[in-house]
The first five atom37 places (N, CA, C, CB, O) and aatype in JSON, in Angstrom:
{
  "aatype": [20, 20, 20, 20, 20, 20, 20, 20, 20, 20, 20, 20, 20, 20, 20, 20, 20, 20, 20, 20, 20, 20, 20, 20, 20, 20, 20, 20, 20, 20, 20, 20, 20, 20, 20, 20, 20, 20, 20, 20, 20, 20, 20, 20, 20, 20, 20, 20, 20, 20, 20, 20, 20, 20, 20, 20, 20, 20, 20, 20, 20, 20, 20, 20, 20, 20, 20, 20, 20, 20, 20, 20, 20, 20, 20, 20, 20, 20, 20, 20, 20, 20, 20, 20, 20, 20, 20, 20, 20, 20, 20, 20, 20, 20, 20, 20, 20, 20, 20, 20, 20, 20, 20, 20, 20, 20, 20, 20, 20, 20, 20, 20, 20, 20, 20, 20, 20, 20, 20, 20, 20],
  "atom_mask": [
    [1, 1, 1, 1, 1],
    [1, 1, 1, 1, 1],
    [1, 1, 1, 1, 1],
    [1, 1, 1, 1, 1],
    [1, 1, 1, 1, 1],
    [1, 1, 1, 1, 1],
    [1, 1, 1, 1, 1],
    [1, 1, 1, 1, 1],
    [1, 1, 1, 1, 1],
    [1, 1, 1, 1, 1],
    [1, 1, 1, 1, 1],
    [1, 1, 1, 1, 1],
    [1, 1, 1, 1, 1],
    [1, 1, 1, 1, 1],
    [1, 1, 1, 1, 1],
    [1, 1, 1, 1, 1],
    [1, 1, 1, 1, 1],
    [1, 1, 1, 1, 1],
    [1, 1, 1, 1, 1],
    [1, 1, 1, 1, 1],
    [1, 1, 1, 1, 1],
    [1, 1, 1, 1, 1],
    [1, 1, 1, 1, 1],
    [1, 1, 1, 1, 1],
    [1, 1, 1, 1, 1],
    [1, 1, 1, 1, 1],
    [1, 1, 1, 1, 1],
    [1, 1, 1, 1, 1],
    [1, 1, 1, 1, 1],
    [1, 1, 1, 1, 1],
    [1, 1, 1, 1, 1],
    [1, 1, 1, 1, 1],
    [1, 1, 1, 1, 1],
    [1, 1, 1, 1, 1],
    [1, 1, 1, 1, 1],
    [1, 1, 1, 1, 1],
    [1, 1, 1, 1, 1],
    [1, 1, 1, 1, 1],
    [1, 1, 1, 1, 1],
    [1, 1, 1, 1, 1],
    [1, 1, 1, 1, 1],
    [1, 1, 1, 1, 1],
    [1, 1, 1, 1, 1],
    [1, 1, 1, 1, 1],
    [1, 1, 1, 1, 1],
    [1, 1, 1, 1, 1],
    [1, 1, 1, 1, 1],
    [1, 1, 1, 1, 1],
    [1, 1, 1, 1, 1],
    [1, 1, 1, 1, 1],
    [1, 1, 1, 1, 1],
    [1, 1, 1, 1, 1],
    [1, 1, 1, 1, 1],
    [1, 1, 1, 1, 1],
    [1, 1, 1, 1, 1],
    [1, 1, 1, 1, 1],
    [1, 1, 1, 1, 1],
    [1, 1, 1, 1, 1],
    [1, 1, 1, 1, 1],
    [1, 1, 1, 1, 1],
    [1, 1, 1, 1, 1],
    [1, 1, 1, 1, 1],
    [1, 1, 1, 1, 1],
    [1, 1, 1, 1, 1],
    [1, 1, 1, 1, 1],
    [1, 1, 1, 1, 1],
    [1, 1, 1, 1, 1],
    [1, 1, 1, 1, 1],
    [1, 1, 1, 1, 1],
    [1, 1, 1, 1, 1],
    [1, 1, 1, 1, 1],
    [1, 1, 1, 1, 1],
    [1, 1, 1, 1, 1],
    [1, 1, 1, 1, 1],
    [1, 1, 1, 1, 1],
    [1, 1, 1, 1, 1],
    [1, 1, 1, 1, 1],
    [1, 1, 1, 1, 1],
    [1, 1, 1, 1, 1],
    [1, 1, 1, 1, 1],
    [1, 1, 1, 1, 1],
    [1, 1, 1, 1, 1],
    [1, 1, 1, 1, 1],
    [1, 1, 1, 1, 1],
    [1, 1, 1, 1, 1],
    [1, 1, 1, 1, 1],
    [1, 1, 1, 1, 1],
    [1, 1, 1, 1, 1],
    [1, 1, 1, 1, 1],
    [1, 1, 1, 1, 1],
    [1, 1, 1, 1, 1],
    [1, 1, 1, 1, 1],
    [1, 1, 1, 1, 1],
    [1, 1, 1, 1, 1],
    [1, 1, 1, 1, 1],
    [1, 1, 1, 1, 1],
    [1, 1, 1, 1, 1],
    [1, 1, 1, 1, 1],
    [1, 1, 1, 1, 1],
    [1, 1, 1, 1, 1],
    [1, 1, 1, 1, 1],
    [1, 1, 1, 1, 1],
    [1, 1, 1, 1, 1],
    [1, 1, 1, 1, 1],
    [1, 1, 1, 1, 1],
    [1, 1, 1, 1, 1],
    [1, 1, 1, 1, 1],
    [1, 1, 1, 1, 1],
    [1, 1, 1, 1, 1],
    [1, 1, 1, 1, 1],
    [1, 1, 1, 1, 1],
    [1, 1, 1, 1, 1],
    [1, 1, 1, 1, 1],
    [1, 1, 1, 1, 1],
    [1, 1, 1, 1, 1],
    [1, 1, 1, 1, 1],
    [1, 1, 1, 1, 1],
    [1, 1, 1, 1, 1],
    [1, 1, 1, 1, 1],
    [1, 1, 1, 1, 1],
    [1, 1, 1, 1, 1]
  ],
  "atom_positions": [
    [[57.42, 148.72, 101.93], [56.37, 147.75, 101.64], [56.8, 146.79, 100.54], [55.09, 148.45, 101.24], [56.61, 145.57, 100.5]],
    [[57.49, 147.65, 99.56], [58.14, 146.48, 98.75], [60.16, 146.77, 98.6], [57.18, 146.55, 96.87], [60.9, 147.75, 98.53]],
    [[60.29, 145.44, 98.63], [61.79, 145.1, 99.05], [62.22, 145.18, 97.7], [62.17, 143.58, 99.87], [61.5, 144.61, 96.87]],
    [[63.79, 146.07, 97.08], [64.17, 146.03, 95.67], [65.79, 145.57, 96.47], [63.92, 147.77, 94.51], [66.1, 145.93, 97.61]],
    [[66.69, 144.67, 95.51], [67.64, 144.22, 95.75], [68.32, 144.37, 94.44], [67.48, 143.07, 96.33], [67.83, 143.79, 93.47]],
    [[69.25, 144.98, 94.33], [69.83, 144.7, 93.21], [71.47, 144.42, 93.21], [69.44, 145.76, 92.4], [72.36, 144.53, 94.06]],
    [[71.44, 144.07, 92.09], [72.86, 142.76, 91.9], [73.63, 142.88, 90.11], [71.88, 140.55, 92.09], [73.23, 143.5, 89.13]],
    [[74.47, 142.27, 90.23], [75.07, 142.8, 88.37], [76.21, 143.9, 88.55], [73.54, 143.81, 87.18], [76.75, 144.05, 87.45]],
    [[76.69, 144.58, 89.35], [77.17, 145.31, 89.22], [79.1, 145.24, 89.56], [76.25, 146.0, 89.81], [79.34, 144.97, 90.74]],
    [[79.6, 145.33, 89.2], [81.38, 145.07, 89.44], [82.09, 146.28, 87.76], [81.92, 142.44, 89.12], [81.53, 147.08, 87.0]],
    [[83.28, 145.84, 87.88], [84.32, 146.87, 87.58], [84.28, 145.66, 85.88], [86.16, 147.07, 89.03], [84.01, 144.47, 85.77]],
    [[84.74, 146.83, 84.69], [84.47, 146.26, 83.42], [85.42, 147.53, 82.48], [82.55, 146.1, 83.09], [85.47, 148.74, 82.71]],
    [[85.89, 146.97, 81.72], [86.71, 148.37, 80.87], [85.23, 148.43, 80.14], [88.54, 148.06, 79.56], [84.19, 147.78, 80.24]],
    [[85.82, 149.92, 79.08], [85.5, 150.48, 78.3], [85.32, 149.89, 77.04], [86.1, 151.28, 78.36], [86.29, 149.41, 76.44]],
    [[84.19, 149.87, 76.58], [83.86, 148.71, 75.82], [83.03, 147.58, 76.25], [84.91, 148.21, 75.51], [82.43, 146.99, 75.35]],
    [[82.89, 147.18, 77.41], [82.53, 146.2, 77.94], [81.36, 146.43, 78.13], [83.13, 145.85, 78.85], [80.86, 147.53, 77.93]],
    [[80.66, 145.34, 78.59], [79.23, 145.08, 79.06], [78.82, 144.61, 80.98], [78.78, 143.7, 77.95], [79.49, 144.13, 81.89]],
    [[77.52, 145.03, 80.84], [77.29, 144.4, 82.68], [75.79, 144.69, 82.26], [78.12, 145.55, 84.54], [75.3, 145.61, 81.61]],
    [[75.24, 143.54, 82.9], [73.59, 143.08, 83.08], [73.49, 143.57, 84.74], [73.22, 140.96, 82.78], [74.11, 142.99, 85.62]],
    [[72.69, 144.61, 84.97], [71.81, 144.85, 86.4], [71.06, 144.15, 86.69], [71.1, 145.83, 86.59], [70.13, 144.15, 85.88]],
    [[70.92, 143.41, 87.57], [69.09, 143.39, 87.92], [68.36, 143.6, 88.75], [68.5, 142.53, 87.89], [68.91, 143.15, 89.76]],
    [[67.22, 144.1, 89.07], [66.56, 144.07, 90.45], [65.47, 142.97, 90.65], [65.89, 145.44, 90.72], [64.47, 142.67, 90.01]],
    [[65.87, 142.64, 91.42], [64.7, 141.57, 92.36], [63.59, 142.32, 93.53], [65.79, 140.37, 93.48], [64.08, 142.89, 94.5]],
    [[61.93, 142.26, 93.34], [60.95, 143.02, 94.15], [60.8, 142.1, 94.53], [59.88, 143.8, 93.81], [61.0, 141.16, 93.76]],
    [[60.3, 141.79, 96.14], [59.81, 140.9, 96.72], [58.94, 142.11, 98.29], [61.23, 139.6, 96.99], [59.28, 143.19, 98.75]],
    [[57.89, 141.26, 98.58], [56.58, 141.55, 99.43], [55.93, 140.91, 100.03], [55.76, 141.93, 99.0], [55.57, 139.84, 99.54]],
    [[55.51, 141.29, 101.31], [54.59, 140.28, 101.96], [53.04, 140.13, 101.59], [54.62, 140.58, 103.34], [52.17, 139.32, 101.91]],
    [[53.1, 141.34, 100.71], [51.69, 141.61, 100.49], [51.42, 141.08, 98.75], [51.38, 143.45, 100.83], [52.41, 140.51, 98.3]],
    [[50.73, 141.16, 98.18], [50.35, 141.28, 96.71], [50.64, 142.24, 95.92], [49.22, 141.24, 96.52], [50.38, 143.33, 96.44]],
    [[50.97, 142.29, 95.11], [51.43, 143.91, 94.35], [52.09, 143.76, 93.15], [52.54, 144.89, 95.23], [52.81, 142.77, 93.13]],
    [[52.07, 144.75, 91.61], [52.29, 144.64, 91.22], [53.12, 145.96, 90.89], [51.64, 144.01, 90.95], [52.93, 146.91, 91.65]],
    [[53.92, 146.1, 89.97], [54.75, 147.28, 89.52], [54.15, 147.66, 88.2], [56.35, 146.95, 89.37], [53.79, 147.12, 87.15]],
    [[54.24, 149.0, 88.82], [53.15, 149.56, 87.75], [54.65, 150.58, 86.83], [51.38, 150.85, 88.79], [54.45, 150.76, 85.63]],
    [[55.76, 151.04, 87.32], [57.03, 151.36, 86.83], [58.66, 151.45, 87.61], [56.7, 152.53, 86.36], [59.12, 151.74, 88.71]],
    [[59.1, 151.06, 86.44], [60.58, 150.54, 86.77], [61.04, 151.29, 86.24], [61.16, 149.3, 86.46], [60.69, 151.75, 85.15]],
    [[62.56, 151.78, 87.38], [63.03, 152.62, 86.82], [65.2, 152.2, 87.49], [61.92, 154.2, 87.32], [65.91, 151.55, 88.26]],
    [[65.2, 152.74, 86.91], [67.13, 153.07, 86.88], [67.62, 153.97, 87.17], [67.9, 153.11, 85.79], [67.51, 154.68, 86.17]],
    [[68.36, 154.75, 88.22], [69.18, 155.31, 88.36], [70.29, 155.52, 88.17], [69.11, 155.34, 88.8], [70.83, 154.64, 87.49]],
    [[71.28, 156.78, 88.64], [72.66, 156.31, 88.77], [73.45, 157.88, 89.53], [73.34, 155.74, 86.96], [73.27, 159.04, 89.15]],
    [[74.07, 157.52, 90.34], [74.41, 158.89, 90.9], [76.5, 158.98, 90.95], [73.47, 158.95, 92.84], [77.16, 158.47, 91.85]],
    [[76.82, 159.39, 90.28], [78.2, 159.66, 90.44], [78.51, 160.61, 91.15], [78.8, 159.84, 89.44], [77.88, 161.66, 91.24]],
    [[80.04, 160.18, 92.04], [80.33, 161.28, 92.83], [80.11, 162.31, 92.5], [81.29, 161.39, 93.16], [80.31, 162.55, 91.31]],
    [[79.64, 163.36, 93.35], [79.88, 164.57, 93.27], [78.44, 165.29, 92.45], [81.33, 164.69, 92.56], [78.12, 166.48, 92.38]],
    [[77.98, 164.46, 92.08], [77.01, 164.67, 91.18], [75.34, 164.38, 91.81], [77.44, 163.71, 89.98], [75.13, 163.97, 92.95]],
    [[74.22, 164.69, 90.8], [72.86, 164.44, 91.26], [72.89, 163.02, 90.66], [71.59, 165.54, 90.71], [73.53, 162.44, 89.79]],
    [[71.62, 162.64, 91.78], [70.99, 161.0, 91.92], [70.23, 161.94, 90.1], [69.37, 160.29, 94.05], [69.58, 162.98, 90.04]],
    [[70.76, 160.91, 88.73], [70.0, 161.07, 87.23], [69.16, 159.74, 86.84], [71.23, 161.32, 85.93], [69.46, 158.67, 87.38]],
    [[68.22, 159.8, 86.0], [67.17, 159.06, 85.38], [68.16, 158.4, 84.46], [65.88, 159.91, 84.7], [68.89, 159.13, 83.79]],
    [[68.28, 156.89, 84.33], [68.55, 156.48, 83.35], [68.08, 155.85, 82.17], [69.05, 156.13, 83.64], [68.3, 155.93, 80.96]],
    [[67.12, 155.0, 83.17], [66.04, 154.18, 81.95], [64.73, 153.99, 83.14], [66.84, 152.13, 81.12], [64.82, 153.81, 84.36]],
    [[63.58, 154.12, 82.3], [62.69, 153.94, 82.81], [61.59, 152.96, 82.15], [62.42, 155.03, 83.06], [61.73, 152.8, 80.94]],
    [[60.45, 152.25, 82.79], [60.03, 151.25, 81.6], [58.51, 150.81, 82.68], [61.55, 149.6, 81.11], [58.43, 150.24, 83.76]],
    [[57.11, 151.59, 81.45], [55.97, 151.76, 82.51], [55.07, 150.81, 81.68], [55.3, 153.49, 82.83], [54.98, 150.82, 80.46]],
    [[54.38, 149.92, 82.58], [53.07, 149.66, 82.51], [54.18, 147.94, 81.94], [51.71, 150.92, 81.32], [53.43, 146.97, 81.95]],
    [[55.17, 147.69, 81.66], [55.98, 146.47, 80.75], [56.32, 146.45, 79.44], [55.33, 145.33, 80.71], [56.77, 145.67, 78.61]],
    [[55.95, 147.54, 79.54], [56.16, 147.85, 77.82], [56.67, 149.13, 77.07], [54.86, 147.75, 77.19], [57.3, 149.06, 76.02]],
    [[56.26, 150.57, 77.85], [56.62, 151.66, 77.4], [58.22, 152.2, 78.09], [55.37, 152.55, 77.67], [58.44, 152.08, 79.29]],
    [[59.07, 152.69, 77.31], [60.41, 152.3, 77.95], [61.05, 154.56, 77.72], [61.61, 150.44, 76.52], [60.42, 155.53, 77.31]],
    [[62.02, 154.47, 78.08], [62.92, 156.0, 78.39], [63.62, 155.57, 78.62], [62.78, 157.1, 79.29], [63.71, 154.63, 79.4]],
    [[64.62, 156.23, 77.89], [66.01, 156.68, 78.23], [66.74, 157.97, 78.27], [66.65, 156.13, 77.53], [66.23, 158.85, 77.58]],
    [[68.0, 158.34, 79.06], [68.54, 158.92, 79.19], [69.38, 159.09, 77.66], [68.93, 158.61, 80.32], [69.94, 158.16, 77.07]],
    [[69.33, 160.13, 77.31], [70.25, 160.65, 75.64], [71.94, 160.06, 75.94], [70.33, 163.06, 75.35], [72.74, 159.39, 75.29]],
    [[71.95, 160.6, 77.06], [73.83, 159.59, 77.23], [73.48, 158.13, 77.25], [74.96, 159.87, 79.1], [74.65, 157.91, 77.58]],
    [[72.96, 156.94, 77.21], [72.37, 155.8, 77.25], [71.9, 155.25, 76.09], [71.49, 155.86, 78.01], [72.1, 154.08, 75.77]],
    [[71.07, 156.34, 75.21], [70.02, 155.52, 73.98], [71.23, 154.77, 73.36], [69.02, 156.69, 72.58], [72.42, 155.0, 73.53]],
    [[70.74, 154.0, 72.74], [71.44, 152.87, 71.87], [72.48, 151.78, 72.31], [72.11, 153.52, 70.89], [73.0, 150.87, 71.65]],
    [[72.64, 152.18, 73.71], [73.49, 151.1, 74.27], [73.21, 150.44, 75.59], [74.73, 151.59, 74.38], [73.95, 149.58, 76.05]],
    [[71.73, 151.03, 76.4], [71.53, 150.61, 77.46], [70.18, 150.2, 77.34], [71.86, 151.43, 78.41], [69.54, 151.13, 76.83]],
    [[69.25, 148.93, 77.66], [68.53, 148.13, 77.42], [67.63, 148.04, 79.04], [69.37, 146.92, 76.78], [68.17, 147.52, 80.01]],
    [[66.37, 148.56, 79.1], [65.36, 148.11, 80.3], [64.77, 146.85, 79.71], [64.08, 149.3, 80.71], [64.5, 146.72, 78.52]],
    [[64.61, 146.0, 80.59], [63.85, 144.89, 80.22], [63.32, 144.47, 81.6], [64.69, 143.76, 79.42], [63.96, 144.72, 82.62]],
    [[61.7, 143.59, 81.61], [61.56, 142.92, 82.78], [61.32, 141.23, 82.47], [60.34, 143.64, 83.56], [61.07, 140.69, 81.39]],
    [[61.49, 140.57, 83.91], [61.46, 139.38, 83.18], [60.0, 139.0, 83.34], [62.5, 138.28, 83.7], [58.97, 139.54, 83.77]],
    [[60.36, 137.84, 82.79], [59.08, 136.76, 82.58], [58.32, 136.55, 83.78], [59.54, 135.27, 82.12], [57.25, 135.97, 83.62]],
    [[58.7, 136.96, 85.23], [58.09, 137.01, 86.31], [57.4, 137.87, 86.8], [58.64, 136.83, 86.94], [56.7, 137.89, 87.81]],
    [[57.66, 138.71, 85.9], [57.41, 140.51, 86.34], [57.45, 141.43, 87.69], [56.07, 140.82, 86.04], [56.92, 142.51, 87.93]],
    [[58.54, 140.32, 88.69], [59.26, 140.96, 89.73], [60.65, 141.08, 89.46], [59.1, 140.31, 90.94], [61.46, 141.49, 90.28]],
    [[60.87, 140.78, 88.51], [62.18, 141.71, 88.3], [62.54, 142.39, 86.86], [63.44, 140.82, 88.62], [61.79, 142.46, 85.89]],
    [[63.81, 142.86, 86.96], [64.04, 143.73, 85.96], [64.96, 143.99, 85.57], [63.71, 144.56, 86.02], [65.62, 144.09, 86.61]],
    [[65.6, 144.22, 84.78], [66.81, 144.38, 84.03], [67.32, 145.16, 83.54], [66.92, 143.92, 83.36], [66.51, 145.77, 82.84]],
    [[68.93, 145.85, 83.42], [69.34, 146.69, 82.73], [70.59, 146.41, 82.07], [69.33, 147.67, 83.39], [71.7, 146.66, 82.53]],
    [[70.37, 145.94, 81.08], [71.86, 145.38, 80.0], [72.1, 146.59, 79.46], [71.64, 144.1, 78.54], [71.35, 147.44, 78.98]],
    [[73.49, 146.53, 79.66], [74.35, 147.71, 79.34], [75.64, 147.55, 78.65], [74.65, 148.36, 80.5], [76.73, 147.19, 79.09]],
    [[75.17, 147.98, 77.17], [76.66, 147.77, 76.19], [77.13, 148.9, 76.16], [76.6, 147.3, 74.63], [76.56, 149.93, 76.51]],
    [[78.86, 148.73, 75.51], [79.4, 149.88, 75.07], [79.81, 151.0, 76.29], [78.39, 150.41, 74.09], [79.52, 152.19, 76.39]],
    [[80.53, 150.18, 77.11], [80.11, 150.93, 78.31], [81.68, 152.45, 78.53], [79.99, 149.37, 79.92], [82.59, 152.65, 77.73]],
    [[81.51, 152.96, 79.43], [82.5, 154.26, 78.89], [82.61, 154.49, 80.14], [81.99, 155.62, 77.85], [81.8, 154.18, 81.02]],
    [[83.57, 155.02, 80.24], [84.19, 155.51, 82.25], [83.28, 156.64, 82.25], [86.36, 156.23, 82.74], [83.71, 157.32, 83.18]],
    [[82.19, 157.3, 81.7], [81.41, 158.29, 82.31], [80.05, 157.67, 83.0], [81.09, 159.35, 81.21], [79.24, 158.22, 83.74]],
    [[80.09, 155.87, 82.32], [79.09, 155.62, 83.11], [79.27, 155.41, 84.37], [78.51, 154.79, 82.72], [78.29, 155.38, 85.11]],
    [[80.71, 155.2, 84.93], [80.74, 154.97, 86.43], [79.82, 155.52, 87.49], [81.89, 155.38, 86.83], [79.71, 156.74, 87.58]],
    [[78.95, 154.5, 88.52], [78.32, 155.49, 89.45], [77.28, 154.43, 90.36], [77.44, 156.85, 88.52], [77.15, 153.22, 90.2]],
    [[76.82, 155.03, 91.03], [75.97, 153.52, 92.28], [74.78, 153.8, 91.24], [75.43, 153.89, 94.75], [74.22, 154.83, 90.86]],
    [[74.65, 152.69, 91.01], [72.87, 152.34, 90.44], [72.25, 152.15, 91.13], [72.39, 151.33, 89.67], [72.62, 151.42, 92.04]],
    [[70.71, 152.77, 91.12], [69.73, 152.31, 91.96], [68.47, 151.84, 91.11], [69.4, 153.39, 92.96], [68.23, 152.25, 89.97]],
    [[67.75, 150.97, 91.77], [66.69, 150.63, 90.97], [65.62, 150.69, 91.74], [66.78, 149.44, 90.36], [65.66, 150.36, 92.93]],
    [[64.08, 151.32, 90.88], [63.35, 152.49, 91.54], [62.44, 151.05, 91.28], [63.07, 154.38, 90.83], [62.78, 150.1, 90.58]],
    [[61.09, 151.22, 92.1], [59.79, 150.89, 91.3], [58.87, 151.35, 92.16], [59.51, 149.37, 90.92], [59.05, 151.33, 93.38]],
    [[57.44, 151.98, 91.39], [56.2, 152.58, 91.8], [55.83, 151.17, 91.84], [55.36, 153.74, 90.87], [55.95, 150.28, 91.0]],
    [[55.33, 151.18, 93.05], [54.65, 149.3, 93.21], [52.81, 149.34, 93.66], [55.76, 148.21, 95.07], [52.99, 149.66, 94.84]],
    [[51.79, 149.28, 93.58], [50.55, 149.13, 93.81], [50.31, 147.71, 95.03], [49.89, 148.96, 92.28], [50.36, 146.52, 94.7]],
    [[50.12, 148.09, 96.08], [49.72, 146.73, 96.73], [48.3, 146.65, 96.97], [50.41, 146.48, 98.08], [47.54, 147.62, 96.9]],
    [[48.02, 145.65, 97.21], [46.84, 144.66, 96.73], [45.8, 145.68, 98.09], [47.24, 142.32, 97.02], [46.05, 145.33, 99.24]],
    [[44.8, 146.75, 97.93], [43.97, 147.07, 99.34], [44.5, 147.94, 100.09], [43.8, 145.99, 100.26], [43.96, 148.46, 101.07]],
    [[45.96, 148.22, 99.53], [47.01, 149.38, 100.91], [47.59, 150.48, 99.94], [48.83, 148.38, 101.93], [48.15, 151.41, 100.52]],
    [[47.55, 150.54, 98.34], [47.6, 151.46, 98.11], [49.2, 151.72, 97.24], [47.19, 152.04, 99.32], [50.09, 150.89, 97.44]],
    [[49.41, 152.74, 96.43], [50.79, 152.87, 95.77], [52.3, 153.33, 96.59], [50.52, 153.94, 94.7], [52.28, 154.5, 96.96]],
    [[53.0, 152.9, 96.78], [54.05, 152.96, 96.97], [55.55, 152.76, 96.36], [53.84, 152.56, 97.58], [55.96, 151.73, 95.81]],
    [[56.38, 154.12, 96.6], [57.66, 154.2, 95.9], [59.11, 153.69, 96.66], [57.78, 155.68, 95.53], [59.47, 154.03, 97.79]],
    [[59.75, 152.86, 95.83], [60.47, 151.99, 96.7], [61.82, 152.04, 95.5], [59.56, 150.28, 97.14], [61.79, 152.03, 94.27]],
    [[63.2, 152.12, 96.68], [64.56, 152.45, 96.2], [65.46, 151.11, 96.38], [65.19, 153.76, 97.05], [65.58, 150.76, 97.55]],
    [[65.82, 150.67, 95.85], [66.94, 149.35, 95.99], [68.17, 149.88, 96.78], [67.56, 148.73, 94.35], [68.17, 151.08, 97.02]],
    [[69.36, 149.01, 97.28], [70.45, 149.62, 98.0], [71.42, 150.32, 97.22], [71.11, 148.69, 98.72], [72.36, 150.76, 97.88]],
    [[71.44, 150.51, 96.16], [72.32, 150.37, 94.9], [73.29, 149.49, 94.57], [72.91, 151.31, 94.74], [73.56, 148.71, 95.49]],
    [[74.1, 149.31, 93.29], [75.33, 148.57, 93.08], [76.29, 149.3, 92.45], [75.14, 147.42, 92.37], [75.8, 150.26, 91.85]],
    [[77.51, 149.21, 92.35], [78.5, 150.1, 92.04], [78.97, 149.97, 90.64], [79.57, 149.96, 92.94], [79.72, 149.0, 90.57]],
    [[78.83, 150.46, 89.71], [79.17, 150.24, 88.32], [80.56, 150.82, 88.17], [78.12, 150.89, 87.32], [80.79, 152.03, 88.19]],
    [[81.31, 150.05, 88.06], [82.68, 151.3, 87.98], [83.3, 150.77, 85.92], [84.64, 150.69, 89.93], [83.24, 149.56, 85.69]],
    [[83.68, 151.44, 85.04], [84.32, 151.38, 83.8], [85.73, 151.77, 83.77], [83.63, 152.14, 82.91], [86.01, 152.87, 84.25]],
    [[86.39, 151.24, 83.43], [87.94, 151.71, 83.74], [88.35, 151.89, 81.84], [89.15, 150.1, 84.89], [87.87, 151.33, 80.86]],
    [[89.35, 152.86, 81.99], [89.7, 153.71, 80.39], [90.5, 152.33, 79.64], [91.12, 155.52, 80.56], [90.93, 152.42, 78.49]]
  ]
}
């Protein structure tokens, strides 16, 4: 019901930085009631990275605090994840989550395709 696209993502050493973003788009009316971040590395579980409810109340993952940033924009269909200081453990497909409310039809949870974050040593 609601479409997440996300984009930002390519290969960056250690040290480096990369801006995510997701773009929501709908045929219907709706707003996002929470945004969220993923990230799943091989071999590993789909983990919480940052989460950010209501536009204002924000989470992070303890491997993340102080260097990874949720933000939404000024449109409030999309959303952002600036990411400093970055380290080859962050390598992994990002996904970007959002609980979306449409306008008469009710709440729905919706997954983006992911993008590939890769950090090289």
């Amino acid at each position: 019901q609601v479409q997440l696209v996300e984009s930002g993502g390519g290969l960056v050493q250690a040290g480096g930085s990369l801006r995510l973003s997701c773009a929501a788009a709908s045929q219907f009316v709706f707003e996002i009631n929470t945004w969220g971040w993923y990230r799943q590395a091989p071999g590993k579980q789909r983990e919480l990275v940052a989460l950010m409810r209501d536009g204002l109340n924000t989470n992070y993952a303890d491997s993340v605090k102080g260097r990874f940033t949720i933000s939404r924009g000024n449109a409030k269909n999309t959303m952002y994840l600036q990411m400093n200081s970055l380290k080859p453990e962050d390598t992994a497909v990002y996904y970007c989550n959002a609980d979306a409310r449409l306008l008469g039809r009710g709440d729905f949870d919706s997954w983006g395709q992911g993008t590939q974050v890769t950090v090289s040593s």
